[in-house]
Amino acid sequence: MVETAVGRFTTGSPMRHVMVMTATGSVGLIAVFAVDLLNLFYISRLGERELAAAVGFAGTVLFLQSSLCIGLSIGAGALVARAIGGGRRAEAERLAGSSLILTALVAALVGMLSLPLLGPAMDLLGARGATKDLAVGYLTILSPTLPLLGLGMGCSAMLRAQGDARRAMTVTLYAALFTAALNPILIFGLRMDLTGAAVTVVLSRCLLAAVGWHGVARVHRLLAAPGWTGLVKDAGTLAGIAGPAVLTNLATPVAGVYVTTSMARFGDAAVAGAAIVDRMVPVAFGTIFALTGAVGPILAQNLGAGRFDRVRATLLASLVLIVVWVAAVWLGLFLARDWVVIAFSAEGVSADLVRLFCTAVAGGFLFVGFLFVGNAAFNNLGFPLLATGFNWGRATLGTMPFVAVGGWLGGAPGVLIGQTAGSVLFGIAAVWVAFRVTAQLGRTRGGLAPEAMVVPADVPLSDKAAAALTVQINRP
């Protein structure tokens, strides 16, 4: 029997879909990052600079680990959304089941392999003495629970692929609220300090996975056992998209390693100041991060349905939303810069970094947002290697030389400026290429019916997209 149900994003206003998906995604995502920022606030109130610096060093490793899970969830969400958009429900269920199994296995392997490497990693980043010991202890508690994070993120991606933005939001929102309630009890009430913060994160990851699983398996019944043959087949399919997506997402934390190492040369105060900035960024610009995940299912469903006109309209709507949001947030940060410094008890170079971010560096996230939207388009339209290339280009050519020169000329503030400067060129270039890709895809409208352009989800799309574009380019 042929399945004819189509995805909800293939009709209606693309701008409305982008706004609704982004708004609901922002609530849960910003809640998570806000709690992370609140945790750093708690740690800073303990009055020990080593604790704040340890959070900064540990955050770099956690970013690497979470980027793996994000990349896997991007691939899983894109595959499931394409199948749903093409009306292939049974295929979507099988792909969802395979994706979650594979995500848990990969995350478990990475989490356990991380343990013996934590000490050397802290040495590489420049952590010393008590700061190093605190960071290693914190990461030793968290690393084995990486599969829980991967499952939670994967389930949230499945819910977005289904079009259930509200329930995808609750997955992260409930975990964030739980963390916000428990952390002060463990950190201050039981005097567990950084260990208390780690225990809270472990418990919140359990809740994240449980709520996500309930939404996918019980509410939408979107999971089916793939069987051994199906799992092996789907592993190759997922690798075709998730592999480049993982590489794409790893570029940013790898650049963060270089930045943290550069900051460490200016002492724990610089690392502590950078840690405050790093946790302010996702709270202030969480909408941009949420938009990247929110726009993916919209693009993928319309690609699966052969609606390339709606793909281009979705891309345009995303860019408009980024410009408006960055302008508003930048103004708010500029006006609140002194309050932020006081709230985190920042002094000296730490205070200088926070003020610099609020007054100047925050504006650079306009181009970071452009890059994110371009990468979302590449990942969901079948050109994941373009996203990989742009992100790694920004992480290397767009970060390392700028940070090195900035640190040499301006110390710790120069490092922060250099980290942002390279995003300008790569952000603009990513958007330009994304529009070129969508324009080429849209040319098929003149000669083929929409149903003829439906793209199967059971093979890596990069090869199919390349073939389709070759046909388009050679058509009269």
Tab-separated table of C-alpha atoms in Angstrom:
chain	number	residue	atom	x	y	z
A	1	MET	CA	0.000	0.000	0.000
A	2	VAL	CA	1.352	3.465	-0.942
A	3	GLU	CA	1.516	6.014	1.832
A	4	THR	CA	0.130	9.379	0.804
A	5	ALA	CA	0.341	11.430	3.995
A	6	VAL	CA	2.536	14.486	3.572
A	7	GLY	CA	4.413	16.700	6.004
A	8	ARG	CA	2.803	19.765	7.515
A	9	PHE	CA	5.580	22.069	6.267
A	10	THR	CA	4.760	21.506	2.589
A	11	THR	CA	1.783	23.884	2.778
A	12	GLY	CA	1.172	27.262	4.425
A	13	SER	CA	3.448	30.258	4.922
A	14	PRO	CA	7.175	29.381	5.073
A	15	MET	CA	7.803	32.460	7.231
A	16	ARG	CA	5.166	31.338	9.699
A	17	HIS	CA	6.641	27.835	9.859
A	18	VAL	CA	10.123	29.259	10.454
A	19	MET	CA	8.882	31.599	13.188
A	20	VAL	CA	6.803	28.970	14.993
A	21	MET	CA	9.482	26.281	14.862
A	22	THR	CA	12.189	28.738	15.898
A	23	ALA	CA	10.145	30.223	18.726
A	24	THR	CA	9.279	26.876	20.244
A	25	GLY	CA	12.800	25.587	19.710
A	26	SER	CA	14.245	28.721	21.292
A	27	VAL	CA	12.313	28.293	24.521
A	28	GLY	CA	13.763	24.891	25.280
A	29	LEU	CA	17.233	25.608	23.932
A	30	ILE	CA	17.647	28.981	25.617
A	31	ALA	CA	16.363	27.458	28.834
A	32	VAL	CA	19.188	24.905	28.718
A	33	PHE	CA	21.813	27.558	28.016
A	34	ALA	CA	20.341	29.931	30.579
A	35	VAL	CA	20.665	27.242	33.233
A	36	ASP	CA	24.265	26.670	32.128
A	37	LEU	CA	24.894	30.393	32.540
A	38	LEU	CA	23.136	30.313	35.909
A	39	ASN	CA	25.381	27.461	37.011
A	40	LEU	CA	28.446	29.527	36.172
A	41	PHE	CA	26.888	32.373	38.144
A	42	TYR	CA	26.542	30.041	41.145
A	43	ILE	CA	30.144	28.889	40.781
A	44	SER	CA	31.379	32.482	40.492
A	45	ARG	CA	29.615	33.347	43.761
A	46	LEU	CA	31.761	30.774	45.576
A	47	GLY	CA	34.657	33.188	45.170
A	48	GLU	CA	37.220	30.727	43.782
A	49	ARG	CA	38.673	31.685	40.423
A	50	GLU	CA	39.937	28.129	39.873
A	51	LEU	CA	36.356	26.826	39.865
A	52	ALA	CA	35.231	29.264	37.183
A	53	ALA	CA	38.333	28.534	35.110
A	54	ALA	CA	37.748	24.775	35.479
A	55	VAL	CA	34.239	25.235	34.084
A	56	GLY	CA	35.760	27.056	31.124
A	57	PHE	CA	38.296	24.321	30.397
A	58	ALA	CA	35.751	21.522	30.879
A	59	GLY	CA	33.271	23.353	28.671
A	60	THR	CA	35.612	23.024	25.702
A	61	VAL	CA	35.623	19.217	25.986
A	62	LEU	CA	31.871	19.094	26.626
A	63	PHE	CA	31.361	21.176	23.488
A	64	LEU	CA	33.304	18.620	21.477
A	65	GLN	CA	31.227	15.768	22.885
A	66	SER	CA	27.879	17.488	22.449
A	67	SER	CA	28.793	18.491	18.888
A	68	LEU	CA	29.027	14.803	18.049
A	69	CYS	CA	25.477	14.264	19.334
A	70	ILE	CA	24.221	17.363	17.510
A	71	GLY	CA	25.692	16.144	14.224
A	72	LEU	CA	24.097	12.720	14.627
A	73	SER	CA	20.726	14.305	15.446
A	74	ILE	CA	20.954	16.549	12.363
A	75	GLY	CA	21.449	13.540	10.119
A	76	ALA	CA	18.681	11.557	11.803
A	77	GLY	CA	16.226	14.446	11.663
A	78	ALA	CA	16.940	15.130	7.988
A	79	LEU	CA	16.361	11.495	6.997
A	80	VAL	CA	13.129	11.143	8.948
A	81	ALA	CA	11.779	14.503	7.747
A	82	ARG	CA	12.415	13.600	4.101
A	83	ALA	CA	10.559	10.319	4.493
A	84	ILE	CA	7.635	12.059	6.204
A	85	GLY	CA	7.593	14.802	3.561
A	86	GLY	CA	7.432	12.148	0.848
A	87	GLY	CA	4.556	10.318	2.575
A	88	ARG	CA	6.635	7.232	3.514
A	89	ARG	CA	5.638	6.681	7.148
A	90	ALA	CA	6.937	3.115	7.559
A	91	GLU	CA	10.312	4.168	6.227
A	92	ALA	CA	10.396	7.121	8.619
A	93	GLU	CA	9.689	4.834	11.588
A	94	ARG	CA	12.440	2.408	10.615
A	95	LEU	CA	14.953	5.226	10.085
A	96	ALA	CA	14.041	6.738	13.462
A	97	GLY	CA	14.629	3.441	15.249
A	98	SER	CA	17.942	2.820	13.505
A	99	SER	CA	19.142	6.363	14.119
A	100	LEU	CA	18.553	6.248	17.866
A	101	ILE	CA	20.281	2.875	18.221
A	102	LEU	CA	23.304	4.032	16.245
A	103	THR	CA	23.446	7.357	18.089
A	104	ALA	CA	23.502	5.619	21.483
A	105	LEU	CA	26.248	3.205	20.387
A	106	VAL	CA	28.501	5.906	18.932
A	107	ALA	CA	27.997	8.221	21.926
A	108	ALA	CA	28.753	5.411	24.397
A	109	LEU	CA	31.984	4.591	22.579
A	110	VAL	CA	33.129	8.223	22.484
A	111	GLY	CA	32.154	8.847	26.109
A	112	MET	CA	34.162	5.899	27.414
A	113	LEU	CA	37.171	6.556	25.177
A	114	SER	CA	37.249	10.136	26.478
A	115	LEU	CA	38.022	9.102	30.066
A	116	PRO	CA	41.737	8.215	29.750
A	117	LEU	CA	42.297	11.294	27.563
A	118	LEU	CA	40.901	13.914	29.953
A	119	GLY	CA	44.201	14.619	31.718
A	120	PRO	CA	46.208	15.057	28.507
A	121	ALA	CA	43.384	17.162	27.074
A	122	MET	CA	43.553	19.575	30.022
A	123	ASP	CA	47.338	19.773	29.645
A	124	LEU	CA	46.873	20.633	25.972
A	125	LEU	CA	44.375	23.363	26.814
A	126	GLY	CA	46.698	24.896	29.397
A	127	ALA	CA	44.928	23.902	32.642
A	128	ARG	CA	47.272	23.562	35.603
A	129	GLY	CA	47.182	22.549	39.260
A	130	ALA	CA	43.862	22.672	41.091
A	131	THR	CA	42.088	24.014	38.000
A	132	LYS	CA	43.106	20.939	36.015
A	133	ASP	CA	42.073	18.530	38.786
A	134	LEU	CA	38.652	20.154	39.115
A	135	ALA	CA	38.027	20.069	35.365
A	136	VAL	CA	39.072	16.404	35.053
A	137	GLY	CA	36.871	15.403	37.992
A	138	TYR	CA	33.886	17.204	36.486
A	139	LEU	CA	34.345	15.558	33.074
A	140	THR	CA	34.920	12.100	34.593
A	141	ILE	CA	31.396	12.202	35.988
A	142	LEU	CA	29.775	13.469	32.786
A	143	SER	CA	31.528	11.603	29.957
A	144	PRO	CA	29.984	8.137	30.567
A	145	THR	CA	26.483	9.665	30.309
A	146	LEU	CA	27.006	10.939	26.750
A	147	PRO	CA	24.578	8.324	25.304
A	148	LEU	CA	21.760	9.890	27.336
A	149	LEU	CA	22.518	13.265	25.782
A	150	GLY	CA	22.616	11.712	22.320
A	151	LEU	CA	19.263	9.986	22.810
A	152	GLY	CA	17.637	13.158	24.113
A	153	MET	CA	18.917	15.245	21.197
A	154	GLY	CA	17.991	12.539	18.703
A	155	CYS	CA	14.428	12.288	20.023
A	156	SER	CA	14.059	16.071	19.923
A	157	ALA	CA	15.176	16.028	16.276
A	158	MET	CA	12.602	13.304	15.499
A	159	LEU	CA	9.841	15.397	17.056
A	160	ARG	CA	10.855	18.421	14.953
A	161	ALA	CA	10.906	16.212	11.866
A	162	GLN	CA	7.362	15.164	12.729
A	163	GLY	CA	6.399	18.843	13.024
A	164	ASP	CA	5.661	18.649	16.767
A	165	ALA	CA	7.547	21.791	17.742
A	166	ARG	CA	5.876	22.093	21.129
A	167	ARG	CA	6.830	18.620	22.320
A	168	ALA	CA	10.367	19.006	20.940
A	169	MET	CA	10.592	22.136	23.077
A	170	THR	CA	9.472	20.329	26.233
A	171	VAL	CA	12.265	17.767	25.903
A	172	THR	CA	14.916	20.372	26.650
A	173	LEU	CA	12.706	22.671	28.711
A	174	TYR	CA	11.902	20.069	31.367
A	175	ALA	CA	15.573	19.103	31.666
A	176	ALA	CA	16.549	22.762	32.041
A	177	LEU	CA	13.945	23.485	34.709
A	178	PHE	CA	15.017	20.391	36.626
A	179	THR	CA	18.644	21.543	36.517
A	180	ALA	CA	17.740	25.053	37.653
A	181	ALA	CA	15.868	23.684	40.671
A	182	LEU	CA	18.432	21.090	41.778
A	183	ASN	CA	21.722	22.898	41.192
A	184	PRO	CA	21.566	25.449	44.051
A	185	ILE	CA	20.577	22.649	46.431
A	186	LEU	CA	23.637	20.560	45.586
A	187	ILE	CA	26.115	23.406	45.075
A	188	PHE	CA	25.185	25.527	48.102
A	189	GLY	CA	22.849	23.459	50.287
A	190	LEU	CA	24.953	20.275	50.317
A	191	ARG	CA	28.214	22.164	49.633
A	192	MET	CA	29.146	19.855	46.746
A	193	ASP	CA	30.520	22.723	44.621
A	194	LEU	CA	31.500	21.577	41.114
A	195	THR	CA	30.683	17.941	41.874
A	196	GLY	CA	27.134	18.978	42.678
A	197	ALA	CA	26.854	20.707	39.327
A	198	ALA	CA	28.076	17.535	37.589
A	199	VAL	CA	25.587	15.293	39.411
A	200	THR	CA	22.770	17.635	38.409
A	201	VAL	CA	23.790	17.433	34.740
A	202	VAL	CA	23.788	13.616	34.875
A	203	LEU	CA	20.268	13.530	36.314
A	204	SER	CA	19.031	16.121	33.821
A	205	ARG	CA	20.384	14.020	30.933
A	206	CYS	CA	18.352	11.074	32.243
A	207	LEU	CA	15.234	13.240	32.189
A	208	LEU	CA	16.103	14.592	28.729
A	209	ALA	CA	16.274	11.082	27.272
A	210	ALA	CA	13.120	9.893	29.056
A	211	VAL	CA	10.925	12.813	27.959
A	212	GLY	CA	12.199	12.598	24.378
A	213	TRP	CA	11.635	8.856	24.201
A	214	HIS	CA	8.084	9.240	25.474
A	215	GLY	CA	7.241	11.791	22.781
A	216	VAL	CA	8.710	9.772	19.930
A	217	ALA	CA	7.775	6.232	20.968
A	218	ARG	CA	4.545	6.675	22.906
A	219	VAL	CA	2.885	9.825	21.587
A	220	HIS	CA	3.767	9.707	17.873
A	221	ARG	CA	4.703	6.010	17.614
A	222	LEU	CA	7.497	7.022	15.282
A	223	LEU	CA	9.821	4.151	16.182
A	224	ALA	CA	10.054	0.744	14.538
A	225	ALA	CA	12.575	-2.025	15.125
A	226	PRO	CA	14.842	-1.987	12.066
A	227	GLY	CA	16.171	-5.525	12.347
A	228	TRP	CA	19.817	-6.359	11.754
A	229	THR	CA	19.607	-5.968	7.981
A	230	GLY	CA	17.763	-2.671	8.242
A	231	LEU	CA	20.194	-1.392	10.879
A	232	VAL	CA	23.226	-2.107	8.703
A	233	LYS	CA	21.568	-0.510	5.684
A	234	ASP	CA	20.474	2.546	7.656
A	235	ALA	CA	23.922	2.917	9.210
A	236	GLY	CA	25.334	3.658	5.775
A	237	THR	CA	22.482	6.028	4.985
A	238	LEU	CA	22.879	7.885	8.283
A	239	ALA	CA	26.648	8.067	7.850
A	240	GLY	CA	26.177	9.740	4.479
A	241	ILE	CA	24.495	12.711	6.153
A	242	ALA	CA	25.412	12.505	9.833
A	243	GLY	CA	29.106	11.906	9.075
A	244	PRO	CA	29.612	15.248	7.332
A	245	ALA	CA	27.245	16.889	9.852
A	246	VAL	CA	29.382	15.608	12.737
A	247	LEU	CA	32.536	16.840	11.021
A	248	THR	CA	30.800	20.168	10.441
A	249	ASN	CA	29.807	20.521	14.075
A	250	LEU	CA	33.213	19.443	15.371
A	251	ALA	CA	34.845	22.342	13.565
A	252	THR	CA	33.514	24.924	16.031
A	253	PRO	CA	34.725	23.192	19.223
A	254	VAL	CA	38.072	22.430	17.583
A	255	ALA	CA	38.411	26.148	16.936
A	256	GLY	CA	37.341	26.630	20.553
A	257	VAL	CA	40.257	24.475	21.675
A	258	TYR	CA	42.644	26.809	19.880
A	259	VAL	CA	40.936	29.868	21.344
A	260	THR	CA	40.986	28.445	24.888
A	261	THR	CA	44.667	27.587	24.547
A	262	SER	CA	45.351	31.119	23.346
A	263	MET	CA	43.377	32.596	26.248
A	264	ALA	CA	45.188	30.385	28.776
A	265	ARG	CA	48.421	32.233	27.990
A	266	PHE	CA	46.904	35.278	29.714
A	267	GLY	CA	46.003	33.471	32.948
A	268	ASP	CA	42.963	32.017	34.735
A	269	ALA	CA	41.252	35.425	34.795
A	270	ALA	CA	41.193	35.506	30.991
A	271	VAL	CA	39.854	31.944	30.820
A	272	ALA	CA	37.196	32.789	33.415
A	273	GLY	CA	36.157	35.873	31.425
A	274	ALA	CA	36.005	33.836	28.228
A	275	ALA	CA	33.874	31.236	30.050
A	276	ILE	CA	31.351	33.939	30.950
A	277	VAL	CA	31.224	35.094	27.314
A	278	ASP	CA	30.922	31.518	26.035
A	279	ARG	CA	27.853	30.971	28.206
A	280	MET	CA	26.318	34.331	27.386
A	281	VAL	CA	26.503	33.643	23.647
A	282	PRO	CA	23.971	30.772	23.464
A	283	VAL	CA	21.591	32.552	25.841
A	284	ALA	CA	21.721	35.792	23.860
A	285	PHE	CA	21.739	34.111	20.458
A	286	GLY	CA	19.915	30.883	21.277
A	287	THR	CA	17.285	31.834	18.719
A	288	ILE	CA	19.922	31.590	15.985
A	289	PHE	CA	21.002	28.160	17.212
A	290	ALA	CA	17.351	27.077	17.458
A	291	LEU	CA	16.641	28.392	13.962
A	292	THR	CA	19.387	26.180	12.570
A	293	GLY	CA	17.645	23.091	13.919
A	294	ALA	CA	14.135	24.407	13.282
A	295	VAL	CA	14.628	25.242	9.617
A	296	GLY	CA	16.069	21.812	8.821
A	297	PRO	CA	12.799	19.833	8.908
A	298	ILE	CA	11.054	22.572	6.904
A	299	LEU	CA	13.696	22.398	4.190
A	300	ALA	CA	13.823	18.605	4.281
A	301	GLN	CA	10.053	18.063	4.078
A	302	ASN	CA	9.745	20.406	1.103
A	303	LEU	CA	12.724	18.746	-0.552
A	304	GLY	CA	11.063	15.361	-0.011
A	305	ALA	CA	7.884	16.739	-1.587
A	306	GLY	CA	9.731	18.327	-4.522
A	307	ARG	CA	8.679	21.883	-3.526
A	308	PHE	CA	11.877	23.781	-4.333
A	309	ASP	CA	10.097	27.134	-4.473
A	310	ARG	CA	9.262	26.699	-0.786
A	311	VAL	CA	12.860	25.694	-0.050
A	312	ARG	CA	14.079	29.086	-1.303
A	313	ALA	CA	11.301	30.950	0.541
A	314	THR	CA	12.256	29.187	3.775
A	315	LEU	CA	15.887	30.215	3.367
A	316	LEU	CA	14.901	33.858	2.817
A	317	ALA	CA	12.623	33.849	5.869
A	318	SER	CA	15.426	32.460	8.021
A	319	LEU	CA	17.854	35.219	7.031
A	320	VAL	CA	15.307	37.959	7.753
A	321	LEU	CA	14.717	36.543	11.217
A	322	ILE	CA	18.460	36.451	11.943
A	323	VAL	CA	18.997	40.111	11.021
A	324	VAL	CA	16.134	41.275	13.234
A	325	TRP	CA	17.159	39.142	16.214
A	326	VAL	CA	20.870	40.013	16.204
A	327	ALA	CA	20.149	43.738	15.967
A	328	ALA	CA	17.761	43.607	18.934
A	329	VAL	CA	20.041	41.471	21.131
A	330	TRP	CA	23.140	43.518	20.351
A	331	LEU	CA	21.374	46.689	21.496
A	332	GLY	CA	20.216	44.995	24.691
A	333	LEU	CA	23.693	43.722	25.520
A	334	PHE	CA	25.234	47.135	24.923
A	335	LEU	CA	22.807	48.769	27.351
A	336	ALA	CA	23.284	46.053	30.001
A	337	ARG	CA	27.077	45.661	29.772
A	338	ASP	CA	27.920	47.072	33.219
A	339	TRP	CA	25.181	45.071	34.927
A	340	VAL	CA	26.544	41.854	33.448
A	341	VAL	CA	30.032	42.605	34.771
A	342	ILE	CA	28.669	43.228	38.264
A	343	ALA	CA	26.447	40.136	38.240
A	344	PHE	CA	29.375	37.791	37.589
A	345	SER	CA	31.798	39.612	39.920
A	346	ALA	CA	34.144	40.019	36.954
A	347	GLU	CA	37.307	42.036	37.532
A	348	GLY	CA	40.329	43.073	35.507
A	349	VAL	CA	40.728	41.258	32.205
A	350	SER	CA	37.571	39.214	32.880
A	351	ALA	CA	35.519	42.418	33.034
A	352	ASP	CA	37.256	43.757	29.924
A	353	LEU	CA	36.273	40.674	27.929
A	354	VAL	CA	32.642	40.821	29.040
A	355	ARG	CA	32.354	44.530	28.148
A	356	LEU	CA	34.046	43.958	24.790
A	357	PHE	CA	31.584	41.217	23.932
A	358	CYS	CA	28.566	43.359	24.847
A	359	THR	CA	29.730	46.445	22.962
A	360	ALA	CA	31.338	45.114	19.778
A	361	VAL	CA	31.821	41.375	19.384
A	362	ALA	CA	28.123	40.506	19.719
A	363	GLY	CA	27.396	42.211	16.382
A	364	GLY	CA	29.563	39.664	14.607
A	365	PHE	CA	26.983	36.993	15.308
A	366	LEU	CA	24.981	38.298	12.371
A	367	PHE	CA	27.502	36.548	10.128
A	368	VAL	CA	27.695	33.497	12.384
A	369	GLY	CA	23.931	33.242	11.910
A	370	PHE	CA	24.346	33.458	8.141
A	371	LEU	CA	26.844	30.606	8.303
A	372	PHE	CA	24.498	28.501	10.441
A	373	VAL	CA	21.581	28.931	8.041
A	374	GLY	CA	23.795	28.139	5.065
A	375	ASN	CA	24.982	24.964	6.791
A	376	ALA	CA	21.403	23.963	7.650
A	377	ALA	CA	20.509	24.318	3.975
A	378	PHE	CA	23.502	22.272	2.854
A	379	ASN	CA	22.825	19.473	5.378
A	380	ASN	CA	19.148	19.173	4.517
A	381	LEU	CA	19.316	19.702	0.751
A	382	GLY	CA	21.847	16.954	0.158
A	383	PHE	CA	25.161	18.849	0.159
A	384	PRO	CA	26.559	18.095	3.630
A	385	LEU	CA	30.158	18.335	2.458
A	386	LEU	CA	29.622	22.022	1.680
A	387	ALA	CA	28.626	22.578	5.312
A	388	THR	CA	31.699	20.661	6.408
A	389	GLY	CA	33.939	22.764	4.187
A	390	PHE	CA	32.520	26.092	5.332
A	391	ASN	CA	32.624	25.252	9.029
A	392	TRP	CA	36.167	23.918	8.893
A	393	GLY	CA	37.208	26.884	6.782
A	394	ARG	CA	35.891	29.205	9.446
A	395	ALA	CA	37.477	27.093	12.226
A	396	THR	CA	40.903	27.180	10.603
A	397	LEU	CA	41.476	30.012	8.111
A	398	GLY	CA	38.735	32.098	9.717
A	399	THR	CA	39.909	31.616	13.313
A	400	MET	CA	43.514	30.629	13.877
A	401	PRO	CA	45.357	33.398	11.992
A	402	PHE	CA	42.944	36.044	13.314
A	403	VAL	CA	43.258	34.806	16.904
A	404	ALA	CA	47.043	34.600	16.670
A	405	VAL	CA	47.350	38.140	15.320
A	406	GLY	CA	44.716	39.445	17.724
A	407	GLY	CA	46.445	37.935	20.743
A	408	TRP	CA	49.781	39.314	19.613
A	409	LEU	CA	48.448	42.823	19.099
A	410	GLY	CA	45.785	43.107	21.796
A	411	GLY	CA	46.237	40.366	24.371
A	412	ALA	CA	43.123	38.536	25.623
A	413	PRO	CA	40.694	41.106	24.099
A	414	GLY	CA	42.469	40.690	20.775
A	415	VAL	CA	41.868	36.936	20.933
A	416	LEU	CA	38.128	37.549	21.356
A	417	ILE	CA	38.028	39.997	18.445
A	418	GLY	CA	40.015	37.641	16.218
A	419	GLN	CA	37.669	34.778	17.002
A	420	THR	CA	34.763	36.769	15.547
A	421	ALA	CA	36.468	38.530	12.635
A	422	GLY	CA	36.800	35.479	10.397
A	423	SER	CA	33.067	34.777	10.582
A	424	VAL	CA	32.284	37.762	8.365
A	425	LEU	CA	33.737	36.368	5.149
A	426	PHE	CA	32.607	32.789	5.715
A	427	GLY	CA	29.078	33.814	6.723
A	428	ILE	CA	28.568	35.892	3.585
A	429	ALA	CA	30.070	33.186	1.362
A	430	ALA	CA	27.897	30.425	2.890
A	431	VAL	CA	24.683	32.376	2.231
A	432	TRP	CA	25.706	33.135	-1.348
A	433	VAL	CA	26.443	29.462	-2.076
A	434	ALA	CA	23.199	28.374	-0.365
A	435	PHE	CA	21.203	30.591	-2.694
A	436	ARG	CA	23.116	29.210	-5.681
A	437	VAL	CA	22.236	25.670	-4.603
A	438	THR	CA	18.546	26.457	-4.122
A	439	ALA	CA	18.427	28.289	-7.462
A	440	GLN	CA	19.860	25.244	-9.244
A	441	LEU	CA	17.377	22.942	-7.524
A	442	GLY	CA	14.523	25.284	-8.476
A	443	ARG	CA	15.266	25.075	-12.202
A	444	THR	CA	13.620	21.654	-12.348
A	445	ARG	CA	10.220	23.328	-11.914
A	446	GLY	CA	10.208	24.322	-15.564
A	447	GLY	CA	10.337	20.782	-16.904
A	448	LEU	CA	9.318	18.286	-14.253
A	449	ALA	CA	6.174	17.801	-12.211
A	450	PRO	CA	6.613	18.075	-8.428
A	451	GLU	CA	5.885	14.380	-7.871
A	452	ALA	CA	8.744	13.523	-10.233
A	453	MET	CA	11.158	15.436	-8.034
A	454	VAL	CA	10.382	13.623	-4.763
A	455	VAL	CA	13.702	12.562	-3.252
A	456	PRO	CA	13.958	9.171	-1.509
A	457	ALA	CA	15.290	9.195	2.047
A	458	ASP	CA	16.786	5.726	2.088
A	459	VAL	CA	20.087	6.642	0.425
A	460	PRO	CA	22.632	9.382	1.137
A	461	LEU	CA	21.267	12.410	-0.676
A	462	SER	CA	24.580	13.993	-1.614
A	463	ASP	CA	25.005	11.631	-4.594
A	464	LYS	CA	21.418	12.096	-5.725
A	465	ALA	CA	21.576	15.851	-5.412
A	466	ALA	CA	24.798	15.968	-7.387
A	467	ALA	CA	23.227	13.836	-10.120
A	468	ALA	CA	20.096	15.995	-10.178
A	469	LEU	CA	22.152	19.147	-10.496
A	470	THR	CA	24.214	17.618	-13.279
A	471	VAL	CA	20.997	16.936	-15.204
A	472	GLN	CA	19.767	20.486	-14.557
A	473	ILE	CA	23.007	22.126	-15.661
A	474	ASN	CA	23.030	20.171	-18.936
A	475	ARG	CA	19.364	20.778	-19.733
A	476	PRO	CA	18.596	23.327	-22.512
